[in-house]
mmCIF file of C-alpha atoms in Angstrom:
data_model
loop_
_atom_site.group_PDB
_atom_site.id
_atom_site.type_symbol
_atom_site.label_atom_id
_atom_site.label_comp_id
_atom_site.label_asym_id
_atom_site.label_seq_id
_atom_site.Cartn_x
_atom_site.Cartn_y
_atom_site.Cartn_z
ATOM 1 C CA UNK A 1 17.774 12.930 -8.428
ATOM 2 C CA UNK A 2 20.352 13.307 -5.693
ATOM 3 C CA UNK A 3 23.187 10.737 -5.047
ATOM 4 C CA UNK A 4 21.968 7.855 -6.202
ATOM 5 C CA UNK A 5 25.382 6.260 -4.976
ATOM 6 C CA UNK A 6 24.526 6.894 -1.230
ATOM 7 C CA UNK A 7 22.607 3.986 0.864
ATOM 8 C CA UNK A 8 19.366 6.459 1.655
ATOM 9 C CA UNK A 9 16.497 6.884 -0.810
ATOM 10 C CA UNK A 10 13.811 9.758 -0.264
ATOM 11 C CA UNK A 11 10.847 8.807 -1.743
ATOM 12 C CA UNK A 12 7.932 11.800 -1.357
ATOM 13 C CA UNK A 13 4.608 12.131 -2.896
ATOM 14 C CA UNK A 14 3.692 15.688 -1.768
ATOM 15 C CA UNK A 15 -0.125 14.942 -2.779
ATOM 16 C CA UNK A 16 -1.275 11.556 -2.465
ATOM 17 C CA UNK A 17 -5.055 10.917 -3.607
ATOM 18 C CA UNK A 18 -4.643 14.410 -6.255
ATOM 19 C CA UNK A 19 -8.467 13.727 -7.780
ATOM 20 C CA UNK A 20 -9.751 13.311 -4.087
ATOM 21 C CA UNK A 21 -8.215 16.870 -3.427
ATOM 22 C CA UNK A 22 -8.915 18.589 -6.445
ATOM 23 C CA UNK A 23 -12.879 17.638 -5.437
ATOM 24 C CA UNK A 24 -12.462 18.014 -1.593
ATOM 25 C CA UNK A 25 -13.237 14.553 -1.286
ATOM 26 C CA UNK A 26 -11.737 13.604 2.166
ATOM 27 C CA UNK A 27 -9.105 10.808 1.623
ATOM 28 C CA UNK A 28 -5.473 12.348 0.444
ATOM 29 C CA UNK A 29 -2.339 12.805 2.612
ATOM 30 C CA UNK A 30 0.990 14.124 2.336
ATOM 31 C CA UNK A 31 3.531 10.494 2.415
ATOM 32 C CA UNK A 32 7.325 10.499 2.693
ATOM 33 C CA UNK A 33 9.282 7.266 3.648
ATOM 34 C CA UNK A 34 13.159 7.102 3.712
ATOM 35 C CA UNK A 35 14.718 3.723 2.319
ATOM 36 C CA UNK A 36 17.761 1.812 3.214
ATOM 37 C CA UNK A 37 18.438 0.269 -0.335
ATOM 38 C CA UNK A 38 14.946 -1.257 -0.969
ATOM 39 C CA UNK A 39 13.647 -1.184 2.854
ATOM 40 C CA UNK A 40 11.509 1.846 4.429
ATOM 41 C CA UNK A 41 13.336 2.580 7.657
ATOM 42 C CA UNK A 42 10.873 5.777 8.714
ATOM 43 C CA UNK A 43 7.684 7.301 7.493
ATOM 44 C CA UNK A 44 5.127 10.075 8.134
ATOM 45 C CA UNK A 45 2.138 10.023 6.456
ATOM 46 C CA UNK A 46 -0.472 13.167 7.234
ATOM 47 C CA UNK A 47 -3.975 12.059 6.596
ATOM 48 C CA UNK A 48 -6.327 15.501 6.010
ATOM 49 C CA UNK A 49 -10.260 14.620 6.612
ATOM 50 C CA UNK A 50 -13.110 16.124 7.586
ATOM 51 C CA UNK A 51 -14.281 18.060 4.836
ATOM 52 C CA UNK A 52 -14.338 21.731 3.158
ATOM 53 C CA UNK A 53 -14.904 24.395 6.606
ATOM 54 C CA UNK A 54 -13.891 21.806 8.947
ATOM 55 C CA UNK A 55 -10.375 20.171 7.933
ATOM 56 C CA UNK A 56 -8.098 18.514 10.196
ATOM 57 C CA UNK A 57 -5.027 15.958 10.056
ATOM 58 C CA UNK A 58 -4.167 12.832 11.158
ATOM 59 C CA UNK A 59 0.290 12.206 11.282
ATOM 60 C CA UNK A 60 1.107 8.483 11.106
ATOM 61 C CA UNK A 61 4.383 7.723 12.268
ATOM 62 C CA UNK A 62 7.063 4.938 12.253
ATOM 63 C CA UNK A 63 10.337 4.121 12.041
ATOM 64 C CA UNK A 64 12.168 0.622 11.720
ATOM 65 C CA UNK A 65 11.496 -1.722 14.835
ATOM 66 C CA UNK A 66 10.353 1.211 16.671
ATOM 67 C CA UNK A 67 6.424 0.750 16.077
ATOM 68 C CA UNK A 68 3.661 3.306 14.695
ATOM 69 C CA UNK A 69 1.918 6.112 15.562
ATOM 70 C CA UNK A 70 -1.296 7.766 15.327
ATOM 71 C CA UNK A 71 -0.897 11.460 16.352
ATOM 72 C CA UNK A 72 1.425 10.038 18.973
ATOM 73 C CA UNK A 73 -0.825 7.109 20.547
ATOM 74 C CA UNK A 74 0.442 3.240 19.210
ATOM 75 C CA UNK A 75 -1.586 2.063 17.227
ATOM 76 C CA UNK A 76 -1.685 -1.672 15.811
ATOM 77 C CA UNK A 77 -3.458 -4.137 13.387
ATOM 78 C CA UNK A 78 -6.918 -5.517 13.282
ATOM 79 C CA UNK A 79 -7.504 -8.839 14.948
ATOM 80 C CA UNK A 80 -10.011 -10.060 12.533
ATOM 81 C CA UNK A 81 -9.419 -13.599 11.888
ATOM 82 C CA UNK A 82 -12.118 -14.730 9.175
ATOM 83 C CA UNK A 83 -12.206 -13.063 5.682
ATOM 84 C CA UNK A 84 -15.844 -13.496 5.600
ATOM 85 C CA UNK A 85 -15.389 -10.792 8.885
ATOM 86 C CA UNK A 86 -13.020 -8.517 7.205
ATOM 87 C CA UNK A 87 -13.747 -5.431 5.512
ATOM 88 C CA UNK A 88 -10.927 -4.728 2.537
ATOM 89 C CA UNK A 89 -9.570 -1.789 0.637
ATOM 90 C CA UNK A 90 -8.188 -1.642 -2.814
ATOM 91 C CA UNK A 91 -6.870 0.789 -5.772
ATOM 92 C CA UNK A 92 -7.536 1.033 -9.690
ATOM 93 C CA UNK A 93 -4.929 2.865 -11.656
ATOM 94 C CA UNK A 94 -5.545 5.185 -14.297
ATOM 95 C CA UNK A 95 -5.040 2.846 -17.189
ATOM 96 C CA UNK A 96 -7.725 0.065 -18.249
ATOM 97 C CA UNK A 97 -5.032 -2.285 -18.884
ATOM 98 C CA UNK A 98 -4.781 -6.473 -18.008
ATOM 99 C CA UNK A 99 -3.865 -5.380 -14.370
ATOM 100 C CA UNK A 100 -6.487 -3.098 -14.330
ATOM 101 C CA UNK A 101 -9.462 -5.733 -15.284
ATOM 102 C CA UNK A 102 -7.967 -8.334 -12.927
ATOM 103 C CA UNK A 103 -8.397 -6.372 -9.915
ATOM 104 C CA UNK A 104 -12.175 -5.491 -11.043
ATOM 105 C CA UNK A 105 -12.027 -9.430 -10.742
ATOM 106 C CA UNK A 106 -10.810 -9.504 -7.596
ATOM 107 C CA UNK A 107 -13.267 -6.469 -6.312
ATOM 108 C CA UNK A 108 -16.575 -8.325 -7.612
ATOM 109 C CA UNK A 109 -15.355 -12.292 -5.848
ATOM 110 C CA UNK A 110 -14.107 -10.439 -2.535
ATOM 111 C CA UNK A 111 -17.380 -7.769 -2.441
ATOM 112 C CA UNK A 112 -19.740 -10.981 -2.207
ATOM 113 C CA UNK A 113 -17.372 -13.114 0.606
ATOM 114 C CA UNK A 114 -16.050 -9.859 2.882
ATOM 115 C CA UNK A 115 -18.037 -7.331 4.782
ATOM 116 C CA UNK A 116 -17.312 -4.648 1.627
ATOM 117 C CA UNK A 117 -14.400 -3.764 -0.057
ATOM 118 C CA UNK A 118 -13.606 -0.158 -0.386
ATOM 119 C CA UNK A 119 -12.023 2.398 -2.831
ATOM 120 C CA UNK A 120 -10.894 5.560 -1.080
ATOM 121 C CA UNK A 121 -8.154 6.461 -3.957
ATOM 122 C CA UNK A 122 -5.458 7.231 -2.037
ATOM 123 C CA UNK A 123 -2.163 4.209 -1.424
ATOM 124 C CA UNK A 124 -0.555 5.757 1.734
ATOM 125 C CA UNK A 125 -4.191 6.577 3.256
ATOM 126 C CA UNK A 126 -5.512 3.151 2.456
ATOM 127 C CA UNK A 127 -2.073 1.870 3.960
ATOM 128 C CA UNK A 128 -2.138 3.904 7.618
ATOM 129 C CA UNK A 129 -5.682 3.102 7.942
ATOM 130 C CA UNK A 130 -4.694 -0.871 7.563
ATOM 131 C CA UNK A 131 -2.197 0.249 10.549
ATOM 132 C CA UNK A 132 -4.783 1.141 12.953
ATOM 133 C CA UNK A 133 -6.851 -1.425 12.806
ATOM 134 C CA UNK A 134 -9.662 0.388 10.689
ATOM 135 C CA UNK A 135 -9.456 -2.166 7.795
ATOM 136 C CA UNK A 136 -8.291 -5.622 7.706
ATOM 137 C CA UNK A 137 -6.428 -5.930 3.877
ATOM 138 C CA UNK A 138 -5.210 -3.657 1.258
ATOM 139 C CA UNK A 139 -4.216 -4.904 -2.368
ATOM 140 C CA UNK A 140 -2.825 -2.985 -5.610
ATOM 141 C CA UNK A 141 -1.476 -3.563 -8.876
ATOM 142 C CA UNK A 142 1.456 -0.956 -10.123
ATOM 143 C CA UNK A 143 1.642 1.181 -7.051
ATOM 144 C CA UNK A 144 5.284 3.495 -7.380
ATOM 145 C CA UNK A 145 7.775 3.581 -4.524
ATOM 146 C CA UNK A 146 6.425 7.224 -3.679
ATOM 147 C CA UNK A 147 2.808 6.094 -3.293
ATOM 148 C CA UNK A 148 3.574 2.897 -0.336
ATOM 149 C CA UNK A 149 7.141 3.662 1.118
ATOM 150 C CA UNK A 150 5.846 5.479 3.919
ATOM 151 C CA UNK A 151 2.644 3.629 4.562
ATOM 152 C CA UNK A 152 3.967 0.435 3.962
ATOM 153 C CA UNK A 153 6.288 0.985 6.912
ATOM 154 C CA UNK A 154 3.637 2.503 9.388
ATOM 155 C CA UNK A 155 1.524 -0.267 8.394
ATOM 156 C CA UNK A 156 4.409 -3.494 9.363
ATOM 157 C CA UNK A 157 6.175 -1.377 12.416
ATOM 158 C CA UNK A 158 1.780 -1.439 13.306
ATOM 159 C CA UNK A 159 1.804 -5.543 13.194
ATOM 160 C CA UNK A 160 0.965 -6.239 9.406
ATOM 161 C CA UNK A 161 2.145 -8.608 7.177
ATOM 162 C CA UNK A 162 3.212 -7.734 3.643
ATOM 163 C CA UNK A 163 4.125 -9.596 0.148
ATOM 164 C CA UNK A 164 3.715 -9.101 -3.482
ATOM 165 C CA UNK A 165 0.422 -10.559 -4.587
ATOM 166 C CA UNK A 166 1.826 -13.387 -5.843
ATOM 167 C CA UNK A 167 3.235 -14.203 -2.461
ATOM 168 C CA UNK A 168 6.718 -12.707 -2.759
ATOM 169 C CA UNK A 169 9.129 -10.906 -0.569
ATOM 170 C CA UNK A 170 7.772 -7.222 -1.155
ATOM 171 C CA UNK A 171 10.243 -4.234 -1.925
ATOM 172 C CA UNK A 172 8.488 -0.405 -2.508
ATOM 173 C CA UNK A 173 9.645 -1.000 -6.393
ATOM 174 C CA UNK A 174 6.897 -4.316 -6.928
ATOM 175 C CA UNK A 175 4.122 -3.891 -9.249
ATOM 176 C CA UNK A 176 1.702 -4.958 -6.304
ATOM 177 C CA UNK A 177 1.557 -5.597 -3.240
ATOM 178 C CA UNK A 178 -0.501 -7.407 -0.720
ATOM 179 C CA UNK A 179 -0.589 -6.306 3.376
ATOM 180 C CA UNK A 180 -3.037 -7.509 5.617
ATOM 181 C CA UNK A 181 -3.263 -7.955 9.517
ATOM 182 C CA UNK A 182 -1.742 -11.454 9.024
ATOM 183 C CA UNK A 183 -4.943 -13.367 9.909
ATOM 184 C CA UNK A 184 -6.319 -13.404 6.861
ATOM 185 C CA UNK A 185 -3.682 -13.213 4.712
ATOM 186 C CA UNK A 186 -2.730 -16.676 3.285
ATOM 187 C CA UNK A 187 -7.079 -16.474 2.375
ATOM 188 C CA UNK A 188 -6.619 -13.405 0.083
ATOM 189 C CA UNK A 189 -3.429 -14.632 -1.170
ATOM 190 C CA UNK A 190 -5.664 -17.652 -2.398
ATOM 191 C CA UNK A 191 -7.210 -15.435 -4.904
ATOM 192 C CA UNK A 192 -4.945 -13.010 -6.022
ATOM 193 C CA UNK A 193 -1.722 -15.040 -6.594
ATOM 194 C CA UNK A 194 -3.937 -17.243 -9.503
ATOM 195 C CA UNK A 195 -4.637 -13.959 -10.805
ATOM 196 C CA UNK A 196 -1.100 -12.869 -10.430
ATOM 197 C CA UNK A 197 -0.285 -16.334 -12.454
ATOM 198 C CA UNK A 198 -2.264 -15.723 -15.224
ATOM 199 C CA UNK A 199 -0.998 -12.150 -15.764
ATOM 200 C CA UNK A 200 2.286 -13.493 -15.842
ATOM 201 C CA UNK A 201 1.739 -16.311 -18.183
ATOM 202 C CA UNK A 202 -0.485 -13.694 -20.837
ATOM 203 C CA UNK A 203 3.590 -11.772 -21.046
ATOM 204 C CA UNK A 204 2.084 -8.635 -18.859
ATOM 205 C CA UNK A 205 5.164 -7.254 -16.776
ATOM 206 C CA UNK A 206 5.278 -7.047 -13.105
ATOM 207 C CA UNK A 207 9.078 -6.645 -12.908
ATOM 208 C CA UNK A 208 10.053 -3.905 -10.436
ATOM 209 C CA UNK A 209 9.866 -0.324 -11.795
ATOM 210 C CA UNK A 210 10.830 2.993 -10.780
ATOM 211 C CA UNK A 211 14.317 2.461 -9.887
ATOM 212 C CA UNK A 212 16.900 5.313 -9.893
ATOM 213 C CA UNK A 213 19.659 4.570 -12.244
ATOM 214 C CA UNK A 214 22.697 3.381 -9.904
ATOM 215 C CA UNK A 215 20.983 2.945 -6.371
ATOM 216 C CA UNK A 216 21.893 0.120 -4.567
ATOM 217 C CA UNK A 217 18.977 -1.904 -4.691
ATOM 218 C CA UNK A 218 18.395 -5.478 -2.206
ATOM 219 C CA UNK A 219 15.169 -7.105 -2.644
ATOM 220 C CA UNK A 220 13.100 -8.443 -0.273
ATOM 221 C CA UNK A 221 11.208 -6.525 2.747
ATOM 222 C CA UNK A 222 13.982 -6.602 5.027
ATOM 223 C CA UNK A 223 17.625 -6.780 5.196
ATOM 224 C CA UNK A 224 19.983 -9.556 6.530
#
């Protein structure tokens, strides 16, 4: 665990997108953000696509107020305005649970008023490609800190905007989040904070998770 007394939080996922890699499927990526308390203050993310014989990475980049990085070029947000414009990405978690059957929900209205929502099955993938402008929105239910610290930062030092999907101040320890290019933001957030609602009210939990015993946690995105 580390010193969990110390301001600085490591969060790593050596092997995000696992099933993707374990078929060669090309969407996984090697993620590892560094918190300040609850806020991502840098992040690499390395992207591997192509395919099996031809393999090569992408590094995403970012640190607080400093802007992202594509293999060392800026890169920024879509500028997409109109969710009937937009093309999405989301995630489904392991588990067939409340969470789980909401967001198939959520896929079916959004597939018939976007361009096309896609699964690629990887967070910080799905996050960095928000960052450059590739898609326009990215939602989740139950996401860990290790699975968004790092993209989430590329993606906001890139120009997004992020919350919980019920419209709250998002830390890397919410149960879902919500991060979009800002344009269409509040017009997603119109559909999945009533689902978020109704979760809430049938008792499922969507406290924060995942974390370590003694760190100094602040919530919110940012800090004062």
């Amino acid at each position: 665990m580390g010193d969990v007394t110390s301001d600085y939080l490591w969060c790593v996922d050596p092997l995000d997108g696992t099933t993707n890699f374990a078929h060669g499927y090309p969407s996984f990526a090697v993620s590892v953000g560094v918190l300040r308390h609850a806020v991502p203050v840098a992040g690499v993310v390395i992207e591997f696509t192509g395919g099996p014989g031809g393999w090569i990475t992408r590094t995403y980049e970012a640190a607080r107020d400093m802007g992202a990085t594509c293999d060392g070029r800026p890169i920024s947000v879509s500028r997409v305005k109109d969710l009937e414009q937009s093309l999405l990405v989301t995630g489904f978690g392991y588990d067939h649970d409340e969470c789980w059957a909401a967001n198939m929900d959520l896929f079916r209205a959004l597939t018939d008023v976007t361009q096309g929502v896609r699964r690629e099955g990887a967070a910080a993938v799905d996050l960095c490609h928000l960052a450059a402008g590739l898609v326009d929105g990215y939602w989740e239910f139950r996401l860990k800190p290790w699975d968004m610290a790092a993209g989430l930062l590329i993606a906001e030092e890139a120009g997004a905007t992020a919350t919980t999907m019920g419209n709250g101040a998002l830390s890397v320890f919410d149960r879902s989040l919500l991060v979009t290019n800002g344009f269409v933001h509040e017009q997603l957030l119109a559909l999945t904070d009533p689902k978020v609602s109704a979760l809430l009210e049938a008792g499922v939990d969507l406290s924060q998770w995942f974390v370590p015993e003694g760190f100094k946690l602040h919530t919110g995105a940012r800090l004062a």
